[in-house]
Amino acid sequence: TTVSAGTNVDLTGLSGTAYKLVGVGDLNVGDDCVVTFNGLGGAEYDNEYHRLDGATNVTAAVVNGTSFQVTNNAVAGGFYFELWVWVDVVNSRLMYKMDYYQAGLALKSGGRVTDTTATSISAIKFDTASANTFDAHFYLYKLSTA
């Protein structure tokens, strides 16, 4: 899908157990980027991130967050990211990993959704958490788990 002056990427109607989302393009104004899965909000996300941008080297953990965020990192300019989401079938929960690159910034992050009722992935949403916009291409791959 191509997003031009759109505020987010909202993929719904998914039914698999593992996906990879790749995005490349421009983020027009700097802001946080927010990722949510299966329409979940609330205190559902535990994740860790490691930031390497030449000026800052930070490792941090977020427990019971309302989303999986690239916090205080996004700036206007070109970006590339890879996001993996899959179902941990033993615990019936979603797991995720993201590599994000923008304007000399590298951020590696990942974690889990604490909700333990997931048997499939129904939605992936990636947005800038405000009225800022993407001009980008996004590619969604449904992955085999066999």
XYZ file of C-alpha atoms in Angstrom:
146
model
C 0.000 0.000 0.000
C 1.107 3.569 -0.649
C 0.365 6.265 1.910
C 0.508 9.864 0.718
C -0.275 12.535 3.308
C -1.980 9.861 5.372
C -1.813 9.902 9.159
C -1.449 6.177 9.648
C -1.319 2.697 8.213
C -4.245 0.639 9.475
C -4.261 -2.967 8.246
C -7.355 -4.941 9.231
C -8.995 -8.206 8.259
C -5.799 -10.197 8.807
C -6.097 -13.860 9.720
C -2.611 -15.356 9.859
C -0.332 -16.137 12.776
C 2.839 -14.390 11.526
C 3.415 -11.217 9.490
C 6.241 -8.940 8.439
C 5.512 -5.268 7.658
C 8.171 -3.237 5.835
C 7.920 0.538 5.424
C 10.104 2.973 3.511
C 9.573 6.647 2.738
C 9.356 9.998 4.495
C 7.898 11.095 7.801
C 6.994 14.703 7.144
C 7.146 16.052 10.696
C 8.981 14.640 13.689
C 6.865 12.862 16.280
C 6.554 9.587 18.109
C 5.547 6.546 16.083
C 3.035 4.160 17.612
C 2.318 0.529 16.748
C -0.712 -1.407 17.987
C -1.959 -4.918 17.260
C -5.432 -6.485 17.123
C -7.013 -3.202 18.238
C -5.514 -3.572 21.707
C -4.893 -0.503 23.854
C -4.772 -0.248 27.608
C -1.937 -1.779 29.608
C -1.233 -4.540 27.083
C 2.354 -4.028 25.872
C 5.632 -5.007 27.510
C 8.651 -4.068 25.423
C 12.312 -3.142 25.525
C 14.143 -0.823 23.162
C 17.727 0.014 22.466
C 18.569 3.301 20.770
C 21.787 3.991 18.865
C 21.796 7.325 17.056
C 25.365 8.563 17.435
C 24.477 10.841 20.328
C 22.530 8.607 22.636
C 22.798 4.994 23.643
C 19.747 4.087 25.687
C 18.252 0.792 26.736
C 14.846 1.034 28.358
C 11.909 -1.177 29.243
C 8.211 -0.334 29.160
C 5.842 -2.500 31.170
C 2.073 -2.358 30.694
C 2.257 0.353 28.046
C -0.701 1.420 25.912
C 1.208 0.738 22.690
C 4.541 -0.320 21.253
C 6.202 3.049 20.641
C 9.203 4.684 19.048
C 9.267 7.347 21.755
C 11.022 10.722 21.408
C 12.979 9.384 18.474
C 11.187 10.131 15.224
C 12.269 13.216 13.308
C 11.306 14.559 9.907
C 13.105 12.742 7.121
C 13.416 9.402 5.398
C 12.756 6.234 7.358
C 12.905 2.472 6.958
C 11.519 -0.117 9.321
C 10.874 -3.818 9.572
C 8.240 -5.095 11.963
C 7.628 -8.759 12.750
C 4.481 -9.900 14.596
C 3.698 -13.494 15.445
C 1.526 -15.586 17.749
C 3.185 -17.441 20.603
C 0.879 -20.452 20.340
C 1.962 -21.951 23.667
C 0.898 -18.844 25.619
C -1.737 -17.506 23.152
C -0.136 -14.086 22.995
C 1.377 -11.809 20.363
C 5.127 -11.281 20.156
C 6.866 -8.565 18.139
C 10.212 -7.193 17.004
C 10.991 -3.962 15.161
C 14.110 -2.430 13.605
C 13.674 1.271 12.826
C 16.081 3.622 11.032
C 15.645 7.352 10.440
C 17.895 10.396 10.069
C 20.956 8.720 11.587
C 18.912 6.977 14.242
C 18.788 3.240 14.785
C 16.298 1.750 17.197
C 15.825 -1.936 17.944
C 12.801 -2.936 19.942
C 10.633 -5.895 20.767
C 8.423 -7.521 23.333
C 5.043 -9.071 23.897
C 1.380 -8.310 24.301
C 0.256 -9.410 27.743
C -3.236 -10.380 26.541
C -3.277 -14.184 26.433
C -6.247 -14.847 24.156
C -4.596 -14.350 20.754
C -4.806 -17.208 18.278
C -4.280 -15.057 15.166
C -3.302 -11.544 14.100
C -6.340 -9.510 13.049
C -4.906 -5.991 12.707
C -1.657 -4.007 12.635
C -1.681 -0.215 12.973
C 1.341 2.066 12.557
C 0.863 5.806 12.999
C 2.617 9.007 14.031
C 0.466 9.585 17.122
C -0.737 12.972 15.863
C -1.754 14.820 12.710
C 1.667 14.378 11.116
C 1.952 12.374 7.924
C 3.759 9.615 6.060
C 4.637 9.648 2.370
C 5.743 6.062 2.024
C 5.301 2.568 0.694
C 4.357 -0.254 3.045
C 4.677 -3.941 2.212
C 2.920 -6.666 4.198
C 4.103 -10.261 4.057
C 2.143 -13.162 5.507
C 4.712 -15.611 6.845
C 4.495 -19.375 6.935
C 4.800 -20.935 10.371
C 5.083 -24.509 9.108
